[in-house]
Coordinates of C-alpha atoms and ligand atoms in Angstrom, one line a residue:
M89 CA 0.0 0.0 0.0
A90 CA 1.3 3.5 -0.8
L91 CA 0.5 6.8 0.9
T92 CA -2.4 8.4 -1.0
N93 CA -3.6 10.9 1.6
D94 CA -2.2 14.3 0.7
Y95 CA -1.5 15.4 4.2
L96 CA 0.3 12.2 5.3
K97 CA 2.3 12.1 2.0
R98 CA 3.4 15.7 2.5
V99 CA 4.5 15.1 6.1
Y100 CA 6.2 11.8 5.2
D101 CA 8.0 13.3 2.1
G102 CA 9.3 16.2 4.3
L103 CA 10.5 13.8 6.9
A104 CA 12.2 11.5 4.3
E105 CA 14.1 14.6 3.0
R106 CA 15.2 15.7 6.5
C107 CA 16.1 12.2 7.8
A108 CA 17.3 10.7 4.5
N109 CA 19.8 8.4 6.2
E110 CA 17.5 7.2 9.0
K111 CA 16.1 4.2 7.1
E112 CA 14.8 2.2 10.1
F113 CA 13.0 5.3 11.4
L114 CA 11.4 6.0 8.0
Q115 CA 10.3 2.4 7.7
A116 CA 8.5 2.6 11.0
V117 CA 6.8 5.9 10.2
E118 CA 5.7 4.8 6.8
E119 CA 4.1 1.6 8.2
V120 CA 2.2 3.6 10.7
F121 CA 1.1 6.3 8.3
E122 CA -0.2 3.8 5.8
S123 CA -2.5 2.4 8.5
L124 CA -3.7 5.8 9.6
Q125 CA -5.0 7.1 6.2
P126 CA -8.7 6.5 6.9
V127 CA -8.4 7.9 10.4
V128 CA -6.8 11.1 9.2
E129 CA -9.4 11.5 6.5
K130 CA -12.2 11.1 9.1
H131 CA -10.6 13.6 11.6
P132 CA -9.6 16.9 9.9
E133 CA -8.7 18.3 13.3
Y134 CA -5.5 16.3 13.2
E135 CA -4.3 18.2 10.2
A136 CA -5.6 21.5 11.6
N137 CA -3.5 20.8 14.8
G138 CA -0.4 19.6 13.0
I139 CA -0.6 16.3 14.8
M140 CA 1.4 14.3 12.3
E141 CA 4.2 16.9 11.9
R142 CA 4.5 16.9 15.7
L143 CA 4.3 13.2 16.1
V144 CA 7.3 12.4 13.9
E145 CA 9.6 14.9 15.7
P146 CA 10.9 13.8 19.1
E147 CA 10.2 16.2 21.8
R148 CA 13.9 15.9 22.7
A149 CA 16.8 13.8 21.6
I150 CA 20.0 13.7 23.7
I151 CA 23.3 12.4 22.3
F152 CA 26.2 12.2 24.7
R153 CA 29.8 11.0 25.1
V154 CA 30.3 7.9 27.3
P155 CA 34.0 7.6 28.3
W156 CA 35.1 4.6 30.4
V157 CA 38.3 2.7 31.2
D158 CA 38.7 -0.9 30.1
D159 CA 40.5 -3.7 32.0
S160 CA 43.8 -2.9 30.3
G161 CA 43.6 0.7 31.6
K162 CA 42.8 2.1 28.1
V163 CA 40.1 4.9 27.8
Q164 CA 37.2 3.9 25.6
V165 CA 34.5 6.2 24.3
N166 CA 31.0 5.2 23.2
R167 CA 28.0 7.3 22.1
G168 CA 24.9 7.4 24.3
Y169 CA 21.4 8.3 23.3
R170 CA 18.0 9.1 24.9
V171 CA 15.2 10.0 22.6
Q172 CA 12.2 11.4 24.5
F173 CA 9.7 11.1 21.8
N174 CA 6.2 11.9 23.1
S175 CA 4.9 12.6 26.6
A176 CA 1.2 13.4 25.6
I177 CA -0.2 10.6 27.8
G178 CA 2.5 10.1 30.5
P179 CA 6.2 10.2 31.4
Y180 CA 8.5 9.0 28.6
K181 CA 9.0 5.2 29.0
G182 CA 11.0 2.8 26.9
G183 CA 14.1 0.6 27.2
L184 CA 17.8 1.1 26.7
R185 CA 19.6 -0.9 24.1
F186 CA 23.4 -1.6 24.2
H187 CA 24.5 -3.1 20.9
P188 CA 27.1 -2.0 18.2
S189 CA 24.3 -1.4 15.7
V190 CA 22.7 1.4 17.8
N191 CA 22.5 4.7 16.0
L192 CA 20.1 7.6 15.9
S193 CA 17.9 6.0 13.3
V194 CA 17.5 2.8 15.4
M195 CA 16.8 4.9 18.5
K196 CA 14.1 7.0 16.7
F197 CA 12.4 4.0 15.2
L198 CA 12.2 2.3 18.6
G199 CA 11.1 5.5 20.3
F200 CA 8.4 6.1 17.7
E201 CA 7.0 2.6 18.0
Q202 CA 7.0 2.9 21.7
I203 CA 4.5 5.8 21.7
F204 CA 1.8 3.6 20.2
K205 CA 2.7 0.4 22.1
N206 CA 2.6 2.2 25.4
S207 CA -0.7 3.8 24.5
L208 CA -2.1 0.3 23.7
T209 CA -1.4 -1.0 27.2
G210 CA -4.0 1.4 28.6
L211 CA -1.4 2.7 31.1
P212 CA -0.3 6.3 31.4
M213 CA 3.1 6.1 29.6
G214 CA 4.6 8.3 26.9
G215 CA 7.2 7.0 24.4
G216 CA 11.0 7.1 24.6
K217 CA 14.0 4.9 23.9
G218 CA 17.8 5.1 24.5
G219 CA 21.0 3.2 24.5
S220 CA 24.5 3.1 23.2
D221 CA 26.7 1.5 20.6
F222 CA 28.5 -0.2 23.5
D223 CA 28.7 -4.0 23.2
P224 CA 28.5 -5.8 26.6
K225 CA 29.4 -9.1 24.9
G226 CA 32.9 -10.3 25.9
K227 CA 33.3 -7.5 28.5
S228 CA 34.1 -8.2 32.1
D229 CA 31.5 -7.3 34.8
R230 CA 33.8 -4.5 35.9
E231 CA 33.9 -3.1 32.4
V232 CA 30.2 -3.3 32.1
M233 CA 29.8 -1.5 35.5
A234 CA 32.3 1.2 34.4
F235 CA 30.4 1.8 31.2
C236 CA 26.9 1.9 33.0
Q237 CA 28.2 4.3 35.6
S238 CA 29.6 6.7 33.0
F239 CA 26.4 6.4 30.9
M240 CA 24.2 7.3 33.9
N241 CA 26.5 10.2 34.9
E242 CA 25.0 12.0 31.9
L243 CA 21.6 10.3 31.7
Y244 CA 20.5 11.0 35.3
R245 CA 19.9 14.7 34.7
H246 CA 17.3 13.9 32.0
I247 CA 15.3 11.2 33.7
G248 CA 13.1 10.8 36.8
P249 CA 10.2 8.8 38.1
D250 CA 7.7 11.4 36.8
T251 CA 9.8 12.5 33.8
D252 CA 11.3 9.5 32.0
V253 CA 11.6 5.9 33.2
P254 CA 14.1 3.7 31.1
A255 CA 14.2 -0.1 31.3
G256 CA 16.2 -2.9 29.5
D257 CA 16.3 -4.0 25.9
I258 CA 18.9 -5.8 23.8
G259 CA 22.1 -6.0 25.8
V260 CA 20.5 -4.5 28.9
G261 CA 19.4 -7.1 31.4
A262 CA 19.3 -7.4 35.2
R263 CA 23.1 -6.8 35.6
E264 CA 23.1 -3.6 33.5
V265 CA 19.9 -2.3 35.1
G266 CA 21.4 -2.9 38.5
Y267 CA 24.6 -0.8 37.8
L268 CA 22.5 1.9 36.1
F269 CA 20.1 2.1 39.1
G270 CA 22.9 2.1 41.6
Q271 CA 24.6 5.0 39.9
Y272 CA 21.3 7.0 39.6
K273 CA 20.6 6.4 43.3
R274 CA 24.0 7.7 44.2
L275 CA 23.8 10.8 42.0
A276 CA 20.2 11.8 42.8
N277 CA 20.4 10.7 46.4
E278 CA 17.0 9.1 46.2
F279 CA 15.6 5.6 45.9
T280 CA 12.8 5.9 43.4
G281 CA 11.3 3.9 40.5
V282 CA 13.4 5.7 37.9
L283 CA 14.2 2.5 36.1
T284 CA 12.1 -0.6 35.7
G285 CA 13.3 -4.2 35.5
K286 CA 14.9 -3.8 38.9
K287 CA 15.8 -6.8 41.0
V288 CA 12.9 -8.3 43.0
G289 CA 13.6 -7.1 46.6
S290 CA 15.2 -3.8 45.3
G291 CA 12.0 -2.3 43.9
G292 CA 11.5 -4.7 41.1
S293 CA 8.2 -6.4 40.2
L294 CA 7.7 -10.1 40.1
V295 CA 7.1 -11.4 36.5
R296 CA 8.8 -8.4 34.9
T297 CA 11.6 -10.7 33.6
Q298 CA 9.1 -13.1 32.0
A299 CA 6.6 -10.4 30.9
T300 CA 7.5 -9.8 27.3
G301 CA 7.8 -13.5 26.4
Y302 CA 4.7 -14.5 28.4
G303 CA 2.7 -11.5 27.1
L304 CA 3.7 -12.4 23.5
C305 CA 2.2 -15.9 24.0
Y306 CA -0.9 -14.6 25.7
Y307 CA -1.5 -12.3 22.7
A308 CA -0.7 -15.2 20.2
N309 CA -3.0 -17.4 22.1
E310 CA -5.8 -14.8 21.7
V311 CA -5.2 -14.7 18.0
L312 CA -5.2 -18.5 17.8
T313 CA -8.3 -19.1 19.9
H314 CA -10.3 -16.5 18.1
N315 CA -9.4 -18.3 14.9
G316 CA -10.6 -21.7 16.2
S317 CA -7.1 -22.9 17.2
S318 CA -4.7 -23.0 20.1
F319 CA -1.0 -23.6 21.0
E320 CA -1.8 -27.2 21.9
G321 CA 0.3 -29.6 19.7
K322 CA 1.7 -26.8 17.5
T323 CA 5.3 -26.8 16.3
V324 CA 6.9 -23.4 17.0
V325 CA 10.1 -21.7 15.9
I326 CA 11.3 -18.8 18.2
S327 CA 14.3 -16.8 17.1
G328 CA 16.7 -15.2 19.6
S329 CA 17.8 -16.7 22.9
G330 CA 17.6 -13.6 25.1
N331 CA 15.1 -12.3 27.6
V332 CA 12.1 -12.3 25.2
A333 CA 12.8 -15.6 23.5
I334 CA 13.5 -17.6 26.6
Y335 CA 10.3 -16.7 28.3
A336 CA 8.3 -17.0 25.1
V337 CA 9.6 -20.6 24.9
E338 CA 8.7 -21.2 28.5
K339 CA 5.1 -20.0 28.1
A340 CA 4.6 -21.7 24.6
Q341 CA 5.7 -25.0 26.1
E342 CA 3.4 -24.5 29.1
L343 CA 0.5 -23.9 26.7
G344 CA 1.2 -27.3 25.0
A345 CA 3.4 -26.3 22.0
K346 CA 6.6 -28.0 20.9
V347 CA 9.3 -25.4 20.3
V348 CA 11.9 -26.8 17.9
A349 CA 14.4 -24.0 17.2
M350 CA 16.1 -21.0 18.7
C351 CA 19.1 -18.9 17.7
D352 CA 21.7 -16.2 18.7
S353 CA 23.4 -13.8 16.4
S354 CA 25.9 -16.6 15.3
G355 CA 23.5 -19.4 14.3
Y356 CA 20.5 -21.5 15.2
I357 CA 19.8 -24.8 16.9
Y358 CA 17.2 -27.3 15.8
D359 CA 15.9 -29.9 18.2
P360 CA 13.2 -32.0 16.7
D361 CA 12.3 -33.5 20.1
G362 CA 11.7 -30.0 21.5
I363 CA 14.1 -27.5 23.0
K364 CA 15.2 -28.2 26.6
L365 CA 14.9 -24.8 28.1
D366 CA 17.0 -25.5 31.2
T367 CA 20.0 -26.0 29.0
V368 CA 19.4 -22.8 27.1
K369 CA 18.9 -20.8 30.4
D370 CA 22.2 -22.3 31.7
I371 CA 24.0 -21.3 28.5
K372 CA 22.6 -17.8 28.0
E373 CA 21.5 -16.6 31.5
V374 CA 24.1 -18.2 33.7
R375 CA 27.2 -18.6 31.6
R376 CA 26.6 -15.9 28.9
A377 CA 27.9 -18.4 26.3
R378 CA 26.9 -19.2 22.7
I379 CA 23.8 -21.2 21.7
K380 CA 25.9 -23.7 19.7
E381 CA 26.9 -25.3 23.1
Y382 CA 23.4 -26.7 23.2
V383 CA 24.3 -29.6 20.8
D384 CA 27.2 -30.7 23.2
V385 CA 24.5 -31.5 25.8
H386 CA 21.8 -32.7 23.4
P387 CA 23.5 -34.6 20.5
G388 CA 20.1 -35.2 18.8
A389 CA 20.0 -31.5 18.0
T390 CA 21.8 -29.7 15.2
Y391 CA 23.6 -26.4 15.1
T392 CA 23.8 -24.3 11.9
E393 CA 25.9 -21.1 11.4
G394 CA 24.0 -18.0 10.4
C395 CA 20.5 -17.0 11.5
S396 CA 18.2 -16.7 8.5
G397 CA 18.0 -20.4 8.0
I398 CA 15.9 -20.7 11.1
W399 CA 12.9 -19.6 9.0
T400 CA 13.2 -22.5 6.7
I401 CA 12.3 -24.9 9.5
K402 CA 8.7 -26.2 9.2
C403 CA 6.4 -24.8 11.8
D404 CA 2.8 -23.8 12.6
V405 CA 3.7 -20.7 14.6
A406 CA 6.8 -18.4 14.2
L407 CA 7.7 -16.0 17.0
P408 CA 10.6 -13.7 15.9
C409 CA 12.2 -12.5 19.1
A410 CA 15.7 -11.4 18.1
T411 CA 15.9 -8.1 16.3
Q412 CA 14.6 -5.7 13.6
N413 CA 14.2 -6.9 10.0
E414 CA 15.2 -10.5 10.8
I415 CA 12.4 -11.8 8.5
N416 CA 12.8 -10.6 4.9
E417 CA 10.6 -11.5 2.0
D418 CA 12.5 -14.8 1.2
S419 CA 12.2 -15.9 4.8
A420 CA 8.5 -15.1 4.8
K421 CA 8.0 -17.1 1.6
A422 CA 9.9 -20.0 3.1
L423 CA 7.6 -19.9 6.2
I424 CA 4.5 -19.7 4.0
A425 CA 5.6 -22.6 1.8
N426 CA 6.0 -24.7 5.0
G427 CA 2.4 -23.9 6.0
V428 CA 2.9 -21.4 8.9
Q429 CA -0.4 -20.3 10.4
L430 CA 0.6 -17.5 12.7
V431 CA 3.5 -15.1 12.9
C432 CA 3.5 -13.0 16.1
E433 CA 6.3 -10.5 16.7
G434 CA 8.2 -10.5 19.9
A435 CA 11.1 -8.3 18.7
N436 CA 10.5 -4.8 17.5
M437 CA 9.9 -4.5 13.7
P438 CA 11.3 -8.0 13.0
S439 CA 9.4 -8.4 9.7
T440 CA 10.3 -6.2 6.7
P441 CA 7.4 -4.5 4.9
E442 CA 7.7 -7.0 2.1
A443 CA 7.5 -9.9 4.5
I444 CA 4.4 -8.5 6.2
A445 CA 2.8 -8.0 2.7
A446 CA 3.6 -11.6 1.9
F447 CA 2.0 -12.9 5.1
Q448 CA -1.1 -10.9 4.6
D449 CA -1.4 -11.9 0.9
A450 CA -1.1 -15.6 1.9
G451 CA -3.7 -15.2 4.7
V452 CA -1.2 -16.0 7.4
L453 CA -2.4 -14.6 10.8
F454 CA -0.1 -11.8 11.8
G455 CA 0.4 -10.2 15.3
P456 CA 2.3 -6.9 15.1
A457 CA 5.1 -6.1 17.5
K458 CA 3.6 -3.0 19.1
A459 CA 0.7 -5.0 20.3
A460 CA 2.2 -8.5 20.7
N461 CA 5.3 -7.5 22.7
A462 CA 3.7 -4.8 24.8
G463 CA 3.6 -7.1 27.8
G464 CA 7.1 -6.0 28.9
V465 CA 6.4 -2.3 29.1
A466 CA 2.9 -3.0 30.5
T467 CA 4.5 -4.9 33.4
S468 CA 7.1 -2.1 33.7
G469 CA 4.0 0.2 34.1
L470 CA 2.8 -2.1 36.9
E471 CA 6.3 -1.9 38.5
M472 CA 6.0 1.9 38.5
T473 CA 2.6 1.7 40.2
Q474 CA 4.0 -0.7 42.9
N475 CA 7.0 1.7 43.4
S476 CA 4.7 4.7 43.8
E477 CA 2.4 2.9 46.2
R478 CA 5.3 1.2 48.0
I479 CA 3.6 -2.1 48.0
Y480 CA 4.3 -5.3 46.1
W481 CA 1.9 -7.7 44.4
S482 CA 2.3 -11.5 44.2
A483 CA 3.5 -13.2 41.0
E484 CA -0.1 -14.4 40.5
E485 CA -1.5 -10.9 40.8
V486 CA 1.0 -9.4 38.3
D487 CA 0.6 -12.3 35.9
A488 CA -3.2 -12.0 36.0
K489 CA -3.0 -8.3 35.3
L490 CA -0.5 -8.9 32.4
H491 CA -2.9 -11.6 30.9
G492 CA -5.8 -9.2 31.2
I493 CA -3.8 -6.4 29.5
M494 CA -2.8 -8.6 26.6
K495 CA -6.5 -9.7 26.1
N496 CA -7.6 -6.0 26.1
I497 CA -4.9 -5.1 23.6
Y498 CA -6.0 -7.9 21.3
K499 CA -9.6 -6.7 21.5
A500 CA -8.6 -3.0 21.0
C501 CA -6.7 -4.1 17.8
V502 CA -9.7 -6.1 16.5
D503 CA -12.2 -3.3 17.2
A504 CA -9.9 -0.5 15.7
A505 CA -9.2 -2.6 12.6
E506 CA -12.9 -3.1 12.1
E507 CA -13.6 0.6 12.5
A508 CA -10.8 1.5 10.0
G509 CA -12.4 -0.8 7.4
K510 CA -9.7 -3.5 7.6
P511 CA -11.4 -6.2 9.7
G512 CA -8.9 -8.8 11.0
N513 CA -5.9 -6.7 10.1
L514 CA -4.2 -6.5 13.6
A515 CA -1.3 -4.4 12.3
V516 CA -3.7 -1.6 11.2
G517 CA -5.7 -2.1 14.4
A518 CA -2.7 -1.7 16.6
N519 CA -1.6 1.5 14.9
V520 CA -5.0 3.1 14.9
A521 CA -5.9 2.2 18.5
G522 CA -2.5 3.3 19.8
F523 CA -2.6 6.5 17.7
L524 CA -6.1 7.8 18.6
K525 CA -5.4 8.2 22.3
V526 CA -2.2 10.0 21.8
A527 CA -3.5 12.3 19.0
D528 CA -6.6 13.3 21.1
A529 CA -4.3 14.1 24.1
M530 CA -2.1 16.2 21.9
V531 CA -5.1 18.1 20.5
W532 CA -6.4 18.6 24.0
Q533 CA -3.1 19.9 25.3
G534 CA -2.6 22.6 22.6
T535 CA 0.4 23.3 20.5
V536 CA 3.2 22.0 22.7
Ligands
NDP41 P1 18.5 -9.8 24.6 O1 19.7 -9.0 24.5 O2 18.1 -10.4 25.9 O3 18.5 -10.9 23.5 C1 18.6 -10.6 22.1 C2 18.7 -11.9 21.4 O4 18.6 -11.7 20.0 C3 20.0 -12.6 21.6 O5 19.8 -14.0 21.5 C4 20.9 -12.1 20.5 O6 22.0 -12.9 20.1 C5 19.9 -12.1 19.3 N1 20.2 -11.1 18.4 C6 20.5 -9.8 18.6 N2 20.9 -9.2 17.4 C7 20.8 -10.1 16.5 C8 21.0 -10.1 15.1 N3 21.4 -9.0 14.4 N4 20.8 -11.3 14.4 C9 20.4 -12.4 15.1 N5 20.2 -12.4 16.4 C10 20.4 -11.3 17.1 O7 17.3 -8.8 24.1 P2 15.7 -9.0 24.4 O8 15.3 -10.4 24.4 O9 15.4 -8.1 25.5 O10 15.1 -8.2 23.1 C11 14.9 -9.0 21.9 C12 13.9 -8.1 21.0 O11 12.7 -7.9 21.7 C13 14.4 -6.7 20.6 O12 13.9 -6.4 19.3 C14 13.8 -5.8 21.7 O13 13.6 -4.5 21.2 C15 12.4 -6.5 21.8 N6 11.7 -6.2 23.0 C16 12.2 -6.5 24.3 C17 11.5 -6.2 25.4 C18 12.0 -6.6 26.8 O14 11.3 -6.5 27.7 N7 13.3 -7.0 26.9 C19 10.2 -5.6 25.4 C20 9.7 -5.4 24.0 C21 10.4 -5.7 22.9 P3 23.4 -12.6 20.7 O15 23.4 -13.1 22.1 O16 24.4 -13.4 19.8 O17 23.6 -11.1 20.6

C-alpha cells in the first residue's frame, strides 16, 4: 500500500528529506502512516492541529559521550542516546539498548513505535528509547559496570520517576539495570522507581523478567483461539535466545506447544524433540555463552551457522524474538511454503514491509510487535505503580494483570481494525488504536 492521503504524504516526504539516512525510522513511520490514512481523513482536526508533523519529531533527543576505562587501563569512548519522543499521555517510557548497531535511526524507530505500544497498554506512559553502541558481549563485569556508571553520569539529569523511566532491551538485562540504578541512586540521592526491570527485593516487580515473552504468548493465544485454534500440539520456531525468546519458549511449552528452534546472532539450533529450556537458560542466562553449546549436551539436536535459515524450518507458529528486519521476503516465503499459520512479533519490527505483505497476501495470521510485545512495558508500568504505592503484588496478581492487559490489547486491535475498514488486520488495528489516544491528548493539550 502506498500513501495516497495528501496530508500524510506531505509530512512523510518532508521527513524523508530531513532524515534521508534514517532508514529504520522512516520504515517505522511509513508503516504507521499507511494504516492511519482512513483515520486522518475522518478527523480533519488532526491536520488542523499539525498532529502528524509533531508526532514524527521527538520532543527531545539527547546524544552524549560515554567515556570509560577498560581492563587494560585504556580509555574507551562510546556514544549514548536518549530519545524522548512523546509525553502526551504520560512520562517517557522505553528501554535502553546496548548493541554495536545502535545509531540515531534505530533509537528513533524504537522510540516512535514505543509511543503507540505504550498507549495500547492502557497505562499512562509516553514513548521514549535510548541506548548506546557499546557491546556488553565479551566485556568483564567490571567493564560493564564502568560503562553503565559513566552512561548514567549524563543520563541521570534527563530522567526521573515522573519524567522519563528507562528499562532494559537488547544487551541490557538485570546486571546492567542494577549498575545503572545504583549510579542513579548515588547521583540523585533518592531511591525511586526511575528504572524498571529492577531486581525483586530492590524495587522490582515479580514477573517483569518473564513479561514480554509471556505476554507475547498470551497475545498469540488470543489470535489462535479467536481463529478456532490453540498452542496445543503446535510446532513453534522462536528466534533469539535472550530475555524475550527464553520466556516465550517457557510459556509456549506451558500452553502445549513444541518449540523446535532458537538462535543467537551466530547461528541456530534445531531440536526435533523440543528445546530443553533449562539447557538454554544455563548457556545464556548463567554462563553468557553461545547457543551452539546446546548440541554438546543434546546430540540429537543440530547447530547451523547463520541466522536466517531458522525460518526454513517447518512450523505452525513463528515468533521472531531477536531483532529488527530479521524476517525478509525470502524468509516469509519459506515460512508460507512450509504452512505457517501465525507469525507473532516478539522483537520490534522483526518483519520487513515485504515480509508483512507476503504474510497478509497468503492469509497468514499476523500479530504486530507493538501489540504483541507490549507485555514487557505493561509490566514495567505495573512496576511503576507498585513503586509509587510502595507495595508489592504477588506473582499471581501481576501475571493475571498482564494476561488481562494482553487480552484487552487484542480486543482493541480487533475493534480498531474493524472501524478502519480493515477487519482482521491486527497491524492496522494496533496502529489506529495506539494513535487515537495520543492524538486526542495532543489536540487537548494545545500546541506544545
Ligand atoms: P536480549 O539482548 O536479551 O536478546 C537478544 C537476542 O537476539 C540474543 O539471542 C541475540 O543474540 C539475538 N540477536 C541480537 N541481534 C541479532 C541479530 N542481528 N541477528 C540475530 N540475532 C540477534 O534482548 P531482548 O530479548 O530483551 O530483546 C529482543 C527483542 O525484543 C528486541 O527487538 C527488543 O527490542 C524486543 N523487546 C524487548 C523487550 C524486553 O522487555 N526485553 C520488550 C519489548 C520488545 P546474541 O546473544 O548473539 O547477541
